[in-house]
Amino acid sequence: MSIQSKSAVAKGDGTFIITNVTVAEPKAGELLVKIKAAGLCHTDYDSLTWGKPIVMGHEGAGIIEKVGPEIKDLKVGDQVLLNWATPCLSCFQCQEGNQHICENNSPVVAGGNGHTPGHAHLEGSQWEGKPIERSFNLGTLSEYALVKESAVVKIEEENLNFSAASIISCGVMTGYGSVVNSAKLAAGSSAVILGCGGVGLNVINACEISGAGRIIAVDINPNKLELAKQFGATDVILADKADVGLANVAEQVKTMLGGRGADYAFECTAIPALGAAPLAMIRNAGTAVQVSGIEEDITIDMRLFEWDKIYINPLYGKCRPQIDFPKLVRLYKKGDLKLDEMITKEYKLDDLQLALDDMLAGKNAKGVIVFD
Ligand SMILES: NC(=O)c1ccc[n+]([C@@H]2O[C@H](COP(=O)([O-])OP(=O)(O)OC[C@H]3O[C@@H](n4cnc5c(N)ncnc54)[C@H](O)[C@@H]3O)[C@@H](O)[C@H]2O)c1
Ligand SMILES: [Zn+2]
Ligand SMILES: [Zn+2]
């Protein structure tokens, strides 16, 4: 029996509506999750212009409402975090340990948030009489999400704080994983973070957890720098928008770090003109990390790589959902991973426009949509 699920549907033309999506029973290997909370990320704003109707949202946490046939280890009532990697566990990359870039299921590897077998059966979600895709195989900005079993991670902790848990799914995992899984930041080292939004603040938090000695936060918004201090920044630099490529900031960073530059720099702004900036911040043989996923053509002065610099471009913090998500929940319970502090404001789904406006205005560390 199908149900009506109040959802945010991006229309593909830059707008969205709150509307009912008809959701079917889960088929084999699928689950119906009642969403309790869904975090907002800049990518949700991007999803408004993907040129096709889509159930929005790709971060979230909830409770299993129904299980389809052939589901063995999960049951109705289980608390779950949603993840958009949905690894198949059998392709070349999954076997290599790169579940986040699964060759069969990743909506990102497929390009343009492509529809993949990581998505629950497409006809299972219908809008205006037609099948509709779910953002990143999830579509968490909806009362109910029909997803593949591989899209959920069961969380055993009692009385899970769903708001806090919901942001693990993307921004926290991306920030933490880029530092710990990808850059493998060494204790005592120095790091520069360009852009202190939802992702950048999580990079800062992870640098602190990893024992970085200097954590230099850079943003054009002074409010974000105040937040950065709360999440572990030891130094902050207010950048000037006119400082294209952040050349002045790079000079300040060098001066602060013995004339040499940082061991690591993380780019978290998604601004194409800053694509080369992390290279300018690091010392010889340092590591630059492209966290935001800039996809435009940019020009790079190859001397910025001199000498022996490494520039990596991790996706989703090299997420291995079943390993990383429970670990992040444990770090949160221990008080190291600051998730409650990350949530500036909770909104109802009907107030999604306000939540997006607040995000774009830089008011929030993270906004979360909560469901009854
Ligand atoms: N690679 C991945 O796996 C992955 C995962 C999640 C999100 N993302 C991407 O990461 C990007 C950041 O996401 P977010 O949610 O943190 O966005 P956000 O808008 O919250 O943060 C961007 C920050 O950059 C700052 N900024 C803007 N111009 C700047 C400049 N010239 N110098 C310094 N700082 C500047 C802004 O003030 C803001 O604080 C988005 O594009 C998102 O799509 C990538
Ligand atoms: Zn795979
Ligand atoms: Zn995201």
Coordinates of C-alpha atoms and ligand atoms in Angstrom, one line a residue:
M1 CA 0.0 0.0 0.0
S2 CA 1.5 3.4 -1.0
I3 CA 1.7 6.4 1.3
Q4 CA 1.7 10.1 0.8
S5 CA 5.0 11.7 1.9
K6 CA 5.2 15.5 2.4
S7 CA 8.4 16.4 0.6
A8 CA 10.6 19.2 -0.8
V9 CA 10.7 18.7 -4.6
A10 CA 13.3 20.7 -6.6
K11 CA 11.7 21.5 -9.9
G12 CA 15.1 21.8 -11.8
D13 CA 14.6 25.5 -12.7
G14 CA 16.0 27.0 -9.5
T15 CA 12.7 26.6 -7.5
F16 CA 11.2 24.0 -5.2
I17 CA 7.8 23.2 -3.8
I18 CA 6.5 21.5 -0.7
T19 CA 4.3 18.8 -2.1
N20 CA 3.1 15.2 -1.6
V21 CA 5.2 12.4 -3.2
T22 CA 3.6 9.0 -3.4
V23 CA 5.9 6.3 -1.9
A24 CA 5.4 2.6 -2.6
E25 CA 6.2 -0.5 -0.4
P26 CA 9.9 -1.4 -0.3
K27 CA 10.9 -4.1 -2.8
A28 CA 13.6 -6.7 -2.2
G29 CA 16.7 -5.1 -0.5
E30 CA 14.9 -1.8 0.2
L31 CA 13.7 0.0 3.2
L32 CA 11.2 2.7 4.0
V33 CA 12.7 5.2 6.5
K34 CA 10.6 7.7 8.5
I35 CA 12.9 10.7 8.5
K36 CA 13.3 12.5 11.8
A37 CA 15.8 15.1 10.8
A38 CA 17.6 16.2 7.7
G39 CA 20.7 18.5 7.6
L40 CA 21.1 21.2 4.9
C41 CA 24.2 21.5 2.9
H42 CA 25.2 23.9 0.0
T43 CA 24.6 21.0 -2.4
D44 CA 20.9 21.1 -1.6
Y45 CA 20.8 24.6 -2.9
D46 CA 22.7 23.4 -6.0
S47 CA 20.1 20.6 -6.5
L48 CA 17.5 23.3 -7.4
T49 CA 19.1 23.7 -10.7
W50 CA 19.9 20.1 -11.7
G51 CA 17.4 20.4 -14.6
K52 CA 15.0 17.7 -13.4
P53 CA 12.5 17.2 -10.6
I54 CA 14.1 15.6 -7.6
V55 CA 13.2 14.8 -4.0
M56 CA 15.6 17.1 -2.2
G57 CA 18.0 16.3 0.7
H58 CA 21.0 14.0 1.1
E59 CA 21.8 14.2 4.8
G60 CA 19.4 12.6 7.4
A61 CA 18.5 10.3 10.2
G62 CA 15.4 8.4 11.0
I63 CA 13.6 5.2 12.0
I64 CA 12.9 2.2 9.8
E65 CA 9.2 2.1 9.1
K66 CA 9.0 -0.9 6.7
V67 CA 11.4 -3.5 5.5
G68 CA 11.3 -5.1 2.1
P69 CA 11.9 -8.8 1.4
E70 CA 15.4 -10.2 1.8
I71 CA 16.4 -7.7 4.6
K72 CA 18.1 -9.8 7.3
D73 CA 19.9 -7.5 9.7
L74 CA 17.5 -4.6 10.0
K75 CA 14.0 -4.4 11.5
V76 CA 11.1 -2.0 11.9
G77 CA 12.0 0.6 14.6
D78 CA 15.8 0.5 14.1
Q79 CA 17.4 4.0 14.3
V80 CA 19.4 4.7 11.2
L81 CA 21.6 7.3 9.6
L82 CA 21.3 7.7 5.9
N83 CA 24.4 7.7 3.7
W84 CA 24.6 8.5 0.0
A85 CA 27.5 6.3 -0.9
T86 CA 25.3 3.1 -1.1
P87 CA 28.3 0.8 -1.8
C88 CA 27.8 -2.4 -3.8
L89 CA 30.8 -4.0 -2.0
S90 CA 31.7 -6.1 -5.0
C91 CA 33.0 -3.7 -7.7
F92 CA 36.7 -2.9 -8.2
Q93 CA 36.6 0.2 -6.1
C94 CA 34.6 -1.3 -3.3
Q95 CA 37.1 -4.2 -3.2
E96 CA 39.9 -1.7 -3.1
G97 CA 38.4 -0.2 0.0
N98 CA 37.0 2.9 -1.8
Q99 CA 33.3 2.4 -1.0
H100 CA 32.6 6.1 -1.5
I101 CA 33.4 5.9 -5.2
C102 CA 31.6 2.6 -5.9
E103 CA 31.6 2.1 -9.6
N104 CA 28.1 0.7 -9.7
N105 CA 26.1 2.8 -7.2
S106 CA 27.7 6.2 -6.6
P107 CA 25.5 9.1 -7.9
V108 CA 28.6 11.3 -8.0
V109 CA 30.8 9.0 -10.0
A110 CA 27.9 8.5 -12.4
G111 CA 28.1 12.3 -13.0
G112 CA 25.4 15.0 -12.5
N113 CA 23.8 13.2 -9.6
G114 CA 23.1 10.4 -12.0
H115 CA 20.5 7.7 -11.4
T116 CA 22.3 4.4 -10.4
P117 CA 21.4 1.0 -9.1
G118 CA 22.1 2.5 -5.6
H119 CA 18.7 4.1 -5.9
A120 CA 15.6 2.3 -4.7
H121 CA 13.2 1.3 -7.6
L122 CA 12.4 4.5 -9.4
E123 CA 8.7 3.9 -9.7
G124 CA 8.5 3.6 -5.9
S125 CA 8.5 7.4 -5.6
Q126 CA 6.0 9.2 -7.8
W127 CA 5.2 12.9 -8.2
E128 CA 2.4 14.2 -10.4
G129 CA 1.9 10.7 -11.8
K130 CA 5.5 10.2 -12.8
P131 CA 8.5 8.5 -11.2
I132 CA 10.8 11.0 -9.4
E133 CA 14.4 10.6 -8.4
R134 CA 15.7 11.1 -4.9
S135 CA 18.7 13.4 -4.4
F136 CA 21.8 11.3 -4.0
N137 CA 19.7 8.1 -3.9
L138 CA 18.2 9.4 -0.6
G139 CA 15.8 12.4 -0.8
T140 CA 15.8 13.1 3.0
L141 CA 13.8 16.4 2.8
S142 CA 10.7 14.2 2.9
E143 CA 8.7 12.5 5.6
Y144 CA 9.6 9.1 4.2
A145 CA 12.6 8.0 2.2
L146 CA 12.5 4.8 0.1
V147 CA 16.1 3.6 0.0
K148 CA 18.4 0.7 -0.6
E149 CA 19.6 -1.3 2.4
S150 CA 23.1 -0.1 1.7
A151 CA 22.0 3.5 2.2
V152 CA 21.5 3.0 6.0
V153 CA 23.7 2.5 9.0
K154 CA 22.0 1.2 12.1
I155 CA 22.9 3.2 15.2
E156 CA 22.7 1.2 18.5
E157 CA 22.9 4.2 20.9
E158 CA 19.8 4.7 23.0
N159 CA 17.9 8.0 22.6
L160 CA 19.7 9.1 19.5
N161 CA 19.6 12.9 19.0
F162 CA 18.3 12.8 15.5
S163 CA 19.1 16.4 14.7
A164 CA 22.8 15.9 15.6
A165 CA 22.9 12.5 13.9
S166 CA 21.3 13.9 10.7
I167 CA 24.3 16.1 9.8
I168 CA 26.8 13.2 10.0
S169 CA 25.5 12.0 6.7
C170 CA 27.3 14.5 4.6
G171 CA 28.9 17.6 6.0
V172 CA 30.4 16.0 9.1
M173 CA 31.6 12.9 7.2
T174 CA 33.1 15.0 4.4
G175 CA 34.9 17.3 6.8
Y176 CA 36.1 14.7 9.3
G177 CA 37.0 12.1 6.6
S178 CA 38.9 14.6 4.5
V179 CA 41.2 15.2 7.5
V180 CA 41.4 11.8 9.0
N181 CA 40.8 9.3 6.2
S182 CA 42.3 11.2 3.3
A183 CA 44.9 13.7 4.5
K184 CA 45.7 11.5 7.5
L185 CA 46.7 14.6 9.4
A186 CA 49.6 14.1 11.8
A187 CA 49.3 15.2 15.4
G188 CA 51.1 18.5 16.1
S189 CA 51.0 19.6 12.5
S190 CA 49.6 22.9 11.1
A191 CA 46.5 23.3 9.0
V192 CA 44.8 26.1 7.1
I193 CA 41.1 25.9 6.4
L194 CA 39.7 28.1 3.6
G195 CA 36.0 28.7 4.1
C196 CA 34.3 28.0 7.5
G197 CA 30.9 26.8 6.4
G198 CA 29.2 23.5 7.3
V199 CA 32.0 21.5 5.7
G200 CA 34.9 23.8 6.8
L201 CA 33.9 23.8 10.5
N202 CA 33.9 20.1 10.5
V203 CA 37.4 20.1 9.0
I204 CA 38.4 22.4 11.9
N205 CA 36.8 20.1 14.4
A206 CA 38.5 17.1 12.9
C207 CA 41.9 18.9 12.9
E208 CA 41.4 19.5 16.6
I209 CA 40.4 15.9 17.3
S210 CA 43.6 14.8 15.4
G211 CA 45.8 17.0 17.6
A212 CA 46.8 19.6 15.1
G213 CA 49.1 22.2 16.7
R214 CA 48.0 25.2 14.6
I215 CA 44.6 25.5 13.0
I216 CA 44.3 28.7 11.0
A217 CA 40.7 29.5 9.8
V218 CA 40.1 31.8 6.9
D219 CA 36.8 33.3 5.8
I220 CA 35.3 36.5 4.4
N221 CA 32.6 36.5 7.0
P222 CA 33.6 37.5 10.6
N223 CA 30.7 35.5 12.1
K224 CA 32.1 32.3 10.6
L225 CA 35.5 33.1 12.2
E226 CA 33.9 33.4 15.6
L227 CA 32.3 29.9 15.0
A228 CA 35.7 28.6 13.8
K229 CA 37.2 29.5 17.2
Q230 CA 34.5 27.5 18.9
F231 CA 35.3 24.5 16.8
G232 CA 39.0 24.6 17.5
A233 CA 40.7 27.2 15.3
T234 CA 43.8 28.6 17.1
D235 CA 44.1 31.5 14.7
V236 CA 41.7 33.3 12.3
I237 CA 42.3 35.4 9.2
L238 CA 39.5 37.6 7.9
A239 CA 40.0 37.5 4.1
D240 CA 39.1 40.3 1.7
K241 CA 36.8 39.3 -1.3
A242 CA 39.1 41.4 -3.4
D243 CA 42.1 39.2 -2.5
V244 CA 41.5 37.0 -5.6
G245 CA 43.3 33.7 -5.1
L246 CA 44.0 34.6 -1.4
A247 CA 47.5 35.7 -2.2
N248 CA 47.6 38.1 0.8
V249 CA 46.3 35.4 3.1
A250 CA 49.0 33.0 1.9
E251 CA 51.6 35.6 2.8
Q252 CA 50.1 36.0 6.3
V253 CA 50.0 32.2 6.7
K254 CA 53.7 31.9 5.8
T255 CA 54.6 34.7 8.3
M256 CA 52.6 32.9 11.0
L257 CA 54.4 29.6 10.3
G258 CA 58.1 30.4 10.2
G259 CA 58.1 31.7 6.6
R260 CA 57.5 28.1 5.4
G261 CA 53.7 27.6 5.1
A262 CA 51.3 25.0 6.5
D263 CA 51.6 21.3 6.6
Y264 CA 48.1 21.0 5.2
A265 CA 45.5 23.3 3.6
F266 CA 41.8 22.5 3.0
E267 CA 39.8 24.3 0.5
C268 CA 36.1 24.4 1.6
T269 CA 34.6 27.3 -0.3
A270 CA 33.6 25.9 -3.7
I271 CA 34.9 29.1 -5.3
P272 CA 36.7 28.3 -8.6
A273 CA 39.1 31.2 -8.2
L274 CA 40.3 29.5 -5.0
G275 CA 41.1 26.2 -6.6
A276 CA 44.8 26.8 -6.5
A277 CA 44.7 28.7 -3.1
P278 CA 45.4 25.7 -0.9
L279 CA 48.7 25.0 -2.8
A280 CA 49.7 28.6 -2.1
M281 CA 49.2 28.0 1.7
I282 CA 51.4 24.9 2.1
R283 CA 55.1 24.4 2.7
N284 CA 57.2 22.3 0.3
A285 CA 56.1 18.7 0.5
G286 CA 52.9 19.7 2.2
T287 CA 49.4 18.5 1.4
A288 CA 46.6 20.5 -0.2
V289 CA 43.1 19.1 0.0
Q290 CA 40.3 20.1 -2.4
V291 CA 37.2 19.4 -0.2
S292 CA 34.5 21.4 -1.9
G293 CA 34.7 19.6 -5.2
I294 CA 35.3 22.5 -7.7
E295 CA 34.5 21.2 -11.2
E296 CA 35.2 24.2 -13.4
D297 CA 38.3 24.8 -15.6
I298 CA 40.9 26.8 -13.7
T299 CA 44.4 28.0 -14.5
I300 CA 47.1 27.0 -12.1
D301 CA 50.6 28.4 -12.0
M302 CA 52.6 25.1 -11.8
R303 CA 55.2 26.8 -9.6
L304 CA 52.6 26.5 -6.9
F305 CA 53.4 22.8 -6.8
E306 CA 57.0 23.5 -6.1
W307 CA 58.4 21.5 -4.5
D308 CA 57.0 18.0 -3.8
K309 CA 53.5 19.2 -2.9
I310 CA 50.6 16.9 -3.1
Y311 CA 47.1 18.0 -4.0
I312 CA 44.3 15.5 -3.3
N313 CA 40.6 15.6 -4.2
P314 CA 38.7 13.3 -1.8
L315 CA 35.0 12.6 -2.2
Y316 CA 32.8 12.3 0.9
G317 CA 35.8 12.0 3.1
K318 CA 36.6 8.5 1.8
C319 CA 33.4 7.4 3.6
R320 CA 33.1 3.7 4.6
P321 CA 29.6 4.2 6.1
Q322 CA 29.4 1.1 8.3
I323 CA 32.8 1.9 9.9
D324 CA 32.8 5.6 9.9
F325 CA 29.3 6.5 11.0
P326 CA 29.3 4.5 14.3
K327 CA 32.8 5.9 15.0
L328 CA 31.5 9.5 14.5
V329 CA 28.6 8.8 16.8
R330 CA 31.0 7.5 19.4
L331 CA 33.2 10.6 19.1
Y332 CA 30.0 12.7 19.5
K333 CA 29.0 10.9 22.6
K334 CA 32.5 11.3 24.0
G335 CA 32.2 15.1 23.5
D336 CA 35.0 15.3 20.9
L337 CA 32.9 15.8 17.9
K338 CA 30.8 18.9 18.3
L339 CA 27.5 18.2 16.6
D340 CA 25.0 20.0 18.9
E341 CA 27.1 23.2 18.6
M342 CA 27.1 22.8 14.9
I343 CA 23.3 23.1 14.7
T344 CA 22.5 26.8 14.7
K345 CA 18.8 26.5 14.0
E346 CA 16.1 23.9 13.5
Y347 CA 13.3 24.5 10.9
K348 CA 10.1 22.8 9.8
L349 CA 9.9 21.5 6.3
D350 CA 7.5 24.3 5.4
D351 CA 10.2 26.8 6.3
L352 CA 12.8 25.3 3.9
Q353 CA 13.0 28.6 1.9
L354 CA 14.0 30.5 5.1
A355 CA 16.5 27.7 6.0
L356 CA 18.1 28.0 2.5
D357 CA 18.1 31.8 2.7
D358 CA 19.8 31.7 6.2
M359 CA 22.4 29.3 4.8
L360 CA 23.2 31.5 1.8
A361 CA 23.4 34.5 4.1
G362 CA 26.0 32.7 6.2
K363 CA 23.9 32.9 9.3
N364 CA 24.1 29.2 10.2
A365 CA 26.9 26.7 11.0
K366 CA 24.3 24.2 10.0
G367 CA 20.5 24.3 9.6
V368 CA 18.5 21.2 10.2
I369 CA 14.9 20.4 9.1
V370 CA 13.1 18.4 11.8
F371 CA 10.0 16.2 11.2
D372 CA 7.4 15.3 13.8
Ligands
LIG1 N1 33.5 16.8 -1.9 C1 32.5 16.4 -1.1 O1 32.3 15.2 -0.9 C2 31.5 17.4 -0.6 C3 30.6 17.0 0.4 C4 29.7 18.0 0.9 C5 29.8 19.3 0.4 N2 30.6 19.6 -0.6 C6 30.7 21.0 -1.1 O2 31.4 21.8 -0.2 C7 31.1 23.2 -0.4 C8 31.0 23.9 0.9 O3 29.8 23.4 1.5 P1 29.2 24.1 2.8 O4 27.9 23.5 3.1 O5 30.3 24.2 3.8 O6 29.0 25.6 2.2 P2 28.8 27.0 3.0 O7 28.2 28.0 2.0 O8 28.2 26.8 4.3 O9 30.4 27.5 3.2 C9 31.2 28.2 2.4 C10 32.1 29.1 3.2 O10 33.1 29.8 2.3 C11 33.2 31.1 2.7 N3 33.8 31.9 1.7 C12 33.2 32.5 0.6 N4 34.1 33.1 -0.2 C13 35.3 33.1 0.4 C14 36.6 33.6 0.2 N5 36.8 34.3 -0.9 N6 37.5 33.3 1.0 C15 37.3 32.6 2.2 N7 36.1 32.0 2.5 C16 35.1 32.3 1.6 C17 31.8 31.5 3.1 O11 31.7 32.7 3.9 C18 31.3 30.3 3.8 O12 31.5 30.4 5.2 C19 29.8 23.2 -1.2 O13 30.1 23.5 -2.5 C20 29.4 21.7 -1.2 O14 28.7 21.4 -2.4 C21 31.5 18.7 -1.1
ZN2 ZN 30.9 -0.9 -5.5
ZN3 ZN 26.3 17.6 1.3

